[in-house]
Amino acid sequence: MLYLLTAALVIVIGSFCLVFGLDKSRPFKTRKWLLYTALICVFIVWGLVTAIMMNPLR
């Protein structure tokens, strides 16, 4: 259950980072930082989903 809640939280954070990272009115450095953070969130969710699928009964 903790994996599932953590994955949901990281998805929400990654979504906000992606939306604000694609905003052209922000400075380039901030946009780059937000987009890299969104990419890191994707990899974290990927790992959490893999962990959930490997141990479905926990």
CSV table of C-alpha atoms in Angstrom, one decimal, residues 5-51:
chain,number,residue,atom,x,y,z
A,5,LEU,CA,0.6,5.9,-2.3
A,6,THR,CA,4.2,6.9,-3.0
A,7,ALA,CA,3.7,6.3,-6.7
A,8,ALA,CA,0.5,8.4,-6.7
A,9,LEU,CA,2.4,11.2,-4.9
A,10,VAL,CA,5.3,11.1,-7.3
A,11,ILE,CA,2.9,11.1,-10.3
A,12,VAL,CA,1.2,14.3,-9.0
A,13,ILE,CA,4.6,16.0,-8.4
A,14,GLY,CA,5.8,14.9,-11.8
A,15,SER,CA,2.7,16.2,-13.5
A,16,PHE,CA,3.0,19.7,-11.9
A,17,CYS,CA,6.7,19.8,-12.9
A,18,LEU,CA,5.8,18.8,-16.5
A,19,VAL,CA,3.0,21.4,-16.8
A,20,PHE,CA,5.1,24.3,-15.3
A,21,GLY,CA,8.2,23.1,-17.2
A,22,LEU,CA,6.4,23.5,-20.5
A,23,ASP,CA,5.3,27.0,-19.7
A,24,LYS,CA,7.2,29.3,-22.0
A,25,SER,CA,6.9,32.4,-19.8
A,26,ARG,CA,9.2,30.9,-17.2
A,27,PRO,CA,13.0,31.4,-17.5
A,28,PHE,CA,14.9,28.7,-19.4
A,29,LYS,CA,16.9,27.5,-16.4
A,30,THR,CA,13.8,27.0,-14.3
A,31,ARG,CA,12.0,25.2,-17.1
A,32,LYS,CA,15.0,22.9,-17.6
A,33,TRP,CA,15.1,22.1,-13.9
A,34,LEU,CA,11.4,21.3,-13.8
A,35,LEU,CA,11.5,19.1,-16.9
A,36,TYR,CA,14.5,17.1,-15.5
A,37,THR,CA,12.6,16.7,-12.2
A,38,ALA,CA,9.6,15.4,-14.2
A,39,LEU,CA,11.9,12.9,-15.9
A,40,ILE,CA,13.3,11.7,-12.6
A,41,CYS,CA,9.7,11.3,-11.3
A,42,VAL,CA,8.9,9.1,-14.4
A,43,PHE,CA,11.8,6.8,-13.5
A,44,ILE,CA,10.8,6.7,-9.8
A,45,VAL,CA,7.2,5.7,-10.8
A,46,TRP,CA,8.6,3.1,-13.2
A,47,GLY,CA,10.6,1.5,-10.4
A,48,LEU,CA,7.7,1.6,-8.0
A,49,VAL,CA,5.3,0.0,-10.5
A,50,THR,CA,7.9,-2.7,-11.2
A,51,ALA,CA,8.2,-3.3,-7.4
